[in-house]
Amino acid sequence: DEPAEMRLIKNDSQYNEQWPRAVVSYQRIYGIAEPARLKRLANDGSLSPQLPAGTPFGLVGTSSLYKRESYPQGAVPSDGVTAGHVGSDRSGYRGLGQFNGSENHYFNNWINQGADSGVYSNDDIHAIRILAMEPTTDRRNGPKAGRLFRNAANERLRILGEIPVRKFHSGDRDQPLDPDGNPDTSFLAKIPADTPFTFQTLDKDGMVLNMAQTWHQLRPGEIRHDCGGCHAHSQKPTLFSDTQAARPDYQVFDLTATTPLLTSKARDETKMKWDARGETGLRQTAGVTNVEYHRDVQPILRKSCITCHTAEDGREPAGNLNLDADRESIREERWGNLPGTFARLARDGKAQFGYKPISDRYIGPVWRGHQASRYVRMFESRRSLLTWKIHGRRTDGWTNDDFPTELKPGDATTLHWKGKPVENNAANRDIADLDFTGSSMPPPAAVAGNYAGPDGKPIKVQSLTDEDRRTLVRWIDLGCPIDLDFDANLPQERGFGWMLDETRPTLTLTIPTAGKNSEATRLLIGMTDYYSGLDLETFRVIADFPLDGAAPGENLSPRFQVVNPGVWEYQLAQRTTKLSGGTLTVSVRDRQGNETRIVRSFRRMP
């Protein structure tokens, strides 16, 4: 019943008991000598025309974004495929996490199980975003040691692409249906192999509806579209082969060549219809997309916000929010020194700045759970006050009257609900939220030049463009990244912060294969680097045996030719049928200096 009753088998200081090993054989447990050996992925070009032999890429997709179980501790109704709220709903938040409460089940969504952002319906589903998830090296020593970037994930998230999933018959508003009878939301994309990635489902404004919170990966030449839906583990899978994305005329999104991004209809580059009303578009950029505070967010704030939101010359910033504070250095307990404006938006859990939240009955006035500050909810732009103000509307699916709100920020005695005062008690404090009030930001009067400043003089600022709003939304949904190694004098430098490339290149040696080869007629290599790009001057192919007239140790890479995107081939002038064994070493670096190496040994050929 407990460890003290177990039999002592071995206790030796030379061994780590926290890494136990089986003490009986596989045969004794399972009745067979060993598990079946997995078949090696051939990467021979037979699976898809999109993946020629030797490719360093893979294909990922799914059959439906309607068939999903992303709801926190939700259940799928008998007449549907989408999980929804079940159980009691004392708070009114439907298990999606209170705005700033301390109810016991608060931490289910986004932390324990589920990742839905606010209230939405399947009609809101518009696109899928694929993110590269770059691991972080623990650089403890040397120059610029430590983590020189921050975001809510504590790992770099870069956008590989945003893919609209709605389809429309030519000249018709009707959408083709999937096998479940819902509008077809299947997709298929080509992405770099051996690169960690994850997904975010988006609405038309590019805001996250739900998010996968774990790493995924494809091997070179692999195809994965068999999940049968979106995290839909309790249901019979919807076959990908029966969806629009499996049709021969489906345009596979190639995220290895360009990065598609959602945009307005005015900036659409495709001349295609992506939503029922024809309001959205798609544009292409070269290379992976980063959204970082210094490079992307700060310029927007300077252009359109700080004229009013400043404390310069002793002024009171509009809305008690100073967005002109980056000259300050704010010391945060876990993240270290941060620019003042960034700290106010993305790291003010202790409510040091601006209007305070209602005081928690246990720990005082702090922003709890996913609230990074009054203005930003981590990874949830739909539920962030900053988003509401730049869009001029509430975007989380609730209304101001759904929950009580204090008339005076931080003062629970001023709680009101549906226009009437409510009792100040623990329950009402826990379910209180923020309201959208006033106009969009910047105020239309300030854009027109008719806004009166603190000194009575008119203020004029530039309006936010659609791209500005999408940039701010992306920044929130990527966890508010900031580069702590940013140099304003050298803004294009990658440095050792957010922009640093810490992922090694993708490298695959398809021919010759590992093990025994009856003959050698060619060498086939696939390689790519999703971020900084390959440094082809570092490409090396070294054999420790004579090959095709080349001496052992000679670099064979100049003999290779590009035969497909990411695929290099060397056709041997002389077929090799007898080889006394040896080793072939292939290596390449990216422009950051990360190296990938394959060392392949061969048996003696008969």
mmCIF file of N, CA, C and O in Angstrom, residues 427-472:
data_model
loop_
_atom_site.group_PDB
_atom_site.id
_atom_site.type_symbol
_atom_site.label_atom_id
_atom_site.label_comp_id
_atom_site.label_asym_id
_atom_site.label_seq_id
_atom_site.Cartn_x
_atom_site.Cartn_y
_atom_site.Cartn_z
ATOM 1 N N ALA A 427 -18.501 37.403 -3.440
ATOM 2 C CA ALA A 427 -18.952 36.831 -4.707
ATOM 3 C C ALA A 427 -18.943 37.870 -5.815
ATOM 4 O O ALA A 427 -18.494 37.606 -6.932
ATOM 5 N N ASN A 428 -19.451 39.055 -5.522
ATOM 6 C CA ASN A 428 -19.494 40.094 -6.554
ATOM 7 C C ASN A 428 -18.101 40.606 -6.903
ATOM 8 O O ASN A 428 -17.832 40.980 -8.040
ATOM 9 N N ARG A 429 -17.208 40.644 -5.927
ATOM 10 C CA ARG A 429 -15.835 41.046 -6.238
ATOM 11 C C ARG A 429 -15.172 40.029 -7.159
ATOM 12 O O ARG A 429 -14.459 40.379 -8.085
ATOM 13 N N ASP A 430 -15.414 38.732 -6.907
ATOM 14 C CA ASP A 430 -14.766 37.686 -7.686
ATOM 15 C C ASP A 430 -15.218 37.657 -9.142
ATOM 16 O O ASP A 430 -14.464 37.247 -10.020
ATOM 17 N N ILE A 431 -16.463 38.022 -9.409
ATOM 18 C CA ILE A 431 -16.947 37.933 -10.793
ATOM 19 C C ILE A 431 -16.911 39.273 -11.516
ATOM 20 O O ILE A 431 -17.297 39.357 -12.681
ATOM 21 N N ALA A 432 -16.435 40.313 -10.853
ATOM 22 C CA ALA A 432 -16.359 41.624 -11.506
ATOM 23 C C ALA A 432 -15.396 41.589 -12.687
ATOM 24 O O ALA A 432 -14.401 40.859 -12.678
ATOM 25 N N ASP A 433 -15.690 42.384 -13.707
ATOM 26 C CA ASP A 433 -14.820 42.448 -14.879
ATOM 27 C C ASP A 433 -14.534 43.909 -15.223
ATOM 28 O O ASP A 433 -14.833 44.817 -14.452
ATOM 29 N N LEU A 434 -13.965 44.135 -16.391
ATOM 30 C CA LEU A 434 -13.799 45.476 -16.933
ATOM 31 C C LEU A 434 -14.864 45.714 -17.988
ATOM 32 O O LEU A 434 -15.307 44.780 -18.660
ATOM 33 N N ASP A 435 -15.254 46.951 -18.178
ATOM 34 C CA ASP A 435 -16.210 47.325 -19.226
ATOM 35 C C ASP A 435 -15.493 48.063 -20.332
ATOM 36 O O ASP A 435 -14.483 48.737 -20.107
ATOM 37 N N PHE A 436 -16.031 47.935 -21.538
ATOM 38 C CA PHE A 436 -15.590 48.823 -22.611
ATOM 39 C C PHE A 436 -16.429 50.091 -22.544
ATOM 40 O O PHE A 436 -17.652 50.039 -22.624
ATOM 41 N N THR A 437 -15.752 51.215 -22.368
ATOM 42 C CA THR A 437 -16.447 52.501 -22.320
ATOM 43 C C THR A 437 -15.715 53.493 -23.203
ATOM 44 O O THR A 437 -14.561 53.274 -23.594
ATOM 45 N N GLY A 438 -16.363 54.608 -23.485
ATOM 46 C CA GLY A 438 -15.746 55.651 -24.284
ATOM 47 C C GLY A 438 -15.694 55.274 -25.751
ATOM 48 O O GLY A 438 -16.523 54.511 -26.257
ATOM 49 N N SER A 439 -14.685 55.793 -26.442
ATOM 50 C CA SER A 439 -14.561 55.573 -27.884
ATOM 51 C C SER A 439 -13.332 54.726 -28.173
ATOM 52 O O SER A 439 -12.612 54.303 -27.270
ATOM 53 N N SER A 440 -13.117 54.470 -29.447
ATOM 54 C CA SER A 440 -11.914 53.765 -29.850
ATOM 55 C C SER A 440 -10.704 54.662 -29.629
ATOM 56 O O SER A 440 -10.819 55.883 -29.522
ATOM 57 N N MET A 441 -9.534 54.023 -29.575
ATOM 58 C CA MET A 441 -8.284 54.757 -29.409
ATOM 59 C C MET A 441 -7.438 54.612 -30.667
ATOM 60 O O MET A 441 -7.358 53.523 -31.224
ATOM 61 N N PRO A 442 -6.802 55.687 -31.105
ATOM 62 C CA PRO A 442 -6.900 57.039 -30.557
ATOM 63 C C PRO A 442 -8.285 57.635 -30.829
ATOM 64 O O PRO A 442 -8.965 57.211 -31.773
ATOM 65 N N PRO A 443 -8.714 58.609 -30.003
ATOM 66 C CA PRO A 443 -10.054 59.175 -30.190
ATOM 67 C C PRO A 443 -10.211 59.778 -31.588
ATOM 68 O O PRO A 443 -9.276 60.385 -32.117
ATOM 69 N N PRO A 444 -11.362 59.606 -32.203
ATOM 70 C CA PRO A 444 -11.582 60.196 -33.529
ATOM 71 C C PRO A 444 -11.285 61.693 -33.558
ATOM 72 O O PRO A 444 -10.787 62.213 -34.567
ATOM 73 N N ALA A 445 -11.584 62.396 -32.454
ATOM 74 C CA ALA A 445 -11.315 63.830 -32.415
ATOM 75 C C ALA A 445 -9.822 64.116 -32.496
ATOM 76 O O ALA A 445 -9.400 65.112 -33.100
ATOM 77 N N ALA A 446 -8.990 63.242 -31.883
ATOM 78 C CA ALA A 446 -7.539 63.430 -31.949
ATOM 79 C C ALA A 446 -7.013 63.163 -33.344
ATOM 80 O O ALA A 446 -6.077 63.827 -33.812
ATOM 81 N N VAL A 447 -7.614 62.208 -34.042
ATOM 82 C CA VAL A 447 -7.211 61.945 -35.427
ATOM 83 C C VAL A 447 -7.596 63.124 -36.329
ATOM 84 O O VAL A 447 -6.856 63.504 -37.237
ATOM 85 N N ALA A 448 -8.744 63.728 -36.025
ATOM 86 C CA ALA A 448 -9.202 64.872 -36.824
ATOM 87 C C ALA A 448 -8.480 66.163 -36.441
ATOM 88 O O ALA A 448 -8.583 67.167 -37.143
ATOM 89 N N GLY A 449 -7.778 66.154 -35.310
ATOM 90 C CA GLY A 449 -7.069 67.349 -34.862
ATOM 91 C C GLY A 449 -7.908 68.273 -34.012
ATOM 92 O O GLY A 449 -7.529 69.428 -33.776
ATOM 93 N N ASN A 450 -9.034 67.779 -33.495
ATOM 94 C CA ASN A 450 -9.942 68.615 -32.696
ATOM 95 C C ASN A 450 -9.944 68.239 -31.220
ATOM 96 O O ASN A 450 -10.776 68.731 -30.460
ATOM 97 N N TYR A 451 -9.035 67.402 -30.812
ATOM 98 C CA TYR A 451 -9.002 66.927 -29.435
ATOM 99 C C TYR A 451 -8.250 67.943 -28.565
ATOM 100 O O TYR A 451 -7.134 68.353 -28.902
ATOM 101 N N ALA A 452 -8.841 68.348 -27.471
ATOM 102 C CA ALA A 452 -8.216 69.348 -26.606
ATOM 103 C C ALA A 452 -7.264 68.677 -25.636
ATOM 104 O O ALA A 452 -7.653 67.783 -24.871
ATOM 105 N N GLY A 453 -6.007 69.100 -25.669
ATOM 106 C CA GLY A 453 -5.008 68.568 -24.762
ATOM 107 C C GLY A 453 -5.106 69.182 -23.389
ATOM 108 O O GLY A 453 -5.957 70.050 -23.132
ATOM 109 N N PRO A 454 -4.225 68.748 -22.459
ATOM 110 C CA PRO A 454 -4.254 69.284 -21.085
ATOM 111 C C PRO A 454 -4.078 70.797 -21.024
ATOM 112 O O PRO A 454 -4.592 71.443 -20.117
ATOM 113 N N ASP A 455 -3.360 71.354 -21.998
ATOM 114 C CA ASP A 455 -3.146 72.806 -22.007
ATOM 115 C C ASP A 455 -4.199 73.542 -22.816
ATOM 116 O O ASP A 455 -4.094 74.755 -23.042
ATOM 117 N N GLY A 456 -5.207 72.820 -23.277
ATOM 118 C CA GLY A 456 -6.271 73.433 -24.065
ATOM 119 C C GLY A 456 -5.985 73.502 -25.541
ATOM 120 O O GLY A 456 -6.880 73.815 -26.330
ATOM 121 N N LYS A 457 -4.756 73.215 -25.934
ATOM 122 C CA LYS A 457 -4.411 73.259 -27.348
ATOM 123 C C LYS A 457 -4.859 71.979 -28.049
ATOM 124 O O LYS A 457 -4.862 70.893 -27.453
ATOM 125 N N PRO A 458 -5.228 72.091 -29.339
ATOM 126 C CA PRO A 458 -5.693 70.901 -30.056
ATOM 127 C C PRO A 458 -4.565 69.885 -30.270
ATOM 128 O O PRO A 458 -3.406 70.270 -30.447
ATOM 129 N N ILE A 459 -4.923 68.637 -30.231
ATOM 130 C CA ILE A 459 -3.975 67.543 -30.451
ATOM 131 C C ILE A 459 -4.380 66.796 -31.714
ATOM 132 O O ILE A 459 -5.561 66.525 -31.941
ATOM 133 N N LYS A 460 -3.376 66.457 -32.502
ATOM 134 C CA LYS A 460 -3.621 65.662 -33.700
ATOM 135 C C LYS A 460 -2.634 64.501 -33.732
ATOM 136 O O LYS A 460 -1.427 64.689 -33.543
ATOM 137 N N VAL A 461 -3.149 63.296 -33.928
ATOM 138 C CA VAL A 461 -2.315 62.103 -34.002
ATOM 139 C C VAL A 461 -2.691 61.304 -35.245
ATOM 140 O O VAL A 461 -3.755 61.524 -35.849
ATOM 141 N N GLN A 462 -1.827 60.360 -35.613
ATOM 142 C CA GLN A 462 -2.129 59.487 -36.734
ATOM 143 C C GLN A 462 -3.074 58.372 -36.279
ATOM 144 O O GLN A 462 -2.970 57.863 -35.166
ATOM 145 N N SER A 463 -3.982 58.014 -37.149
ATOM 146 C CA SER A 463 -4.908 56.927 -36.824
ATOM 147 C C SER A 463 -4.179 55.585 -36.896
ATOM 148 O O SER A 463 -3.111 55.462 -37.511
ATOM 149 N N LEU A 464 -4.754 54.581 -36.255
ATOM 150 C CA LEU A 464 -4.240 53.223 -36.370
ATOM 151 C C LEU A 464 -4.738 52.606 -37.668
ATOM 152 O O LEU A 464 -5.929 52.679 -37.993
ATOM 153 N N THR A 465 -3.834 51.992 -38.407
ATOM 154 C CA THR A 465 -4.233 51.272 -39.605
ATOM 155 C C THR A 465 -4.713 49.872 -39.222
ATOM 156 O O THR A 465 -4.520 49.409 -38.092
ATOM 157 N N ASP A 466 -5.323 49.203 -40.169
ATOM 158 C CA ASP A 466 -5.725 47.818 -39.929
ATOM 159 C C ASP A 466 -4.509 46.973 -39.585
ATOM 160 O O ASP A 466 -4.573 46.110 -38.700
ATOM 161 N N GLU A 467 -3.386 47.219 -40.250
ATOM 162 C CA GLU A 467 -2.174 46.458 -39.958
ATOM 163 C C GLU A 467 -1.646 46.775 -38.561
ATOM 164 O O GLU A 467 -1.103 45.896 -37.878
ATOM 165 N N ASP A 468 -1.777 48.019 -38.111
ATOM 166 C CA ASP A 468 -1.377 48.361 -36.744
ATOM 167 C C ASP A 468 -2.160 47.530 -35.740
ATOM 168 O O ASP A 468 -1.596 46.970 -34.785
ATOM 169 N N ARG A 469 -3.475 47.455 -35.934
ATOM 170 C CA ARG A 469 -4.309 46.693 -35.007
ATOM 171 C C ARG A 469 -3.933 45.209 -35.033
ATOM 172 O O ARG A 469 -3.851 44.555 -33.985
ATOM 173 N N ARG A 470 -3.710 44.686 -36.212
ATOM 174 C CA ARG A 470 -3.346 43.269 -36.314
ATOM 175 C C ARG A 470 -1.988 43.010 -35.663
ATOM 176 O O ARG A 470 -1.766 41.949 -35.063
ATOM 177 N N THR A 471 -1.073 43.958 -35.770
ATOM 178 C CA THR A 471 0.235 43.800 -35.127
ATOM 179 C C THR A 471 0.096 43.758 -33.618
ATOM 180 O O THR A 471 0.687 42.897 -32.944
ATOM 181 N N LEU A 472 -0.694 44.657 -33.052
ATOM 182 C CA LEU A 472 -0.883 44.671 -31.607
ATOM 183 C C LEU A 472 -1.572 43.393 -31.133
ATOM 184 O O LEU A 472 -1.228 42.844 -30.074
#
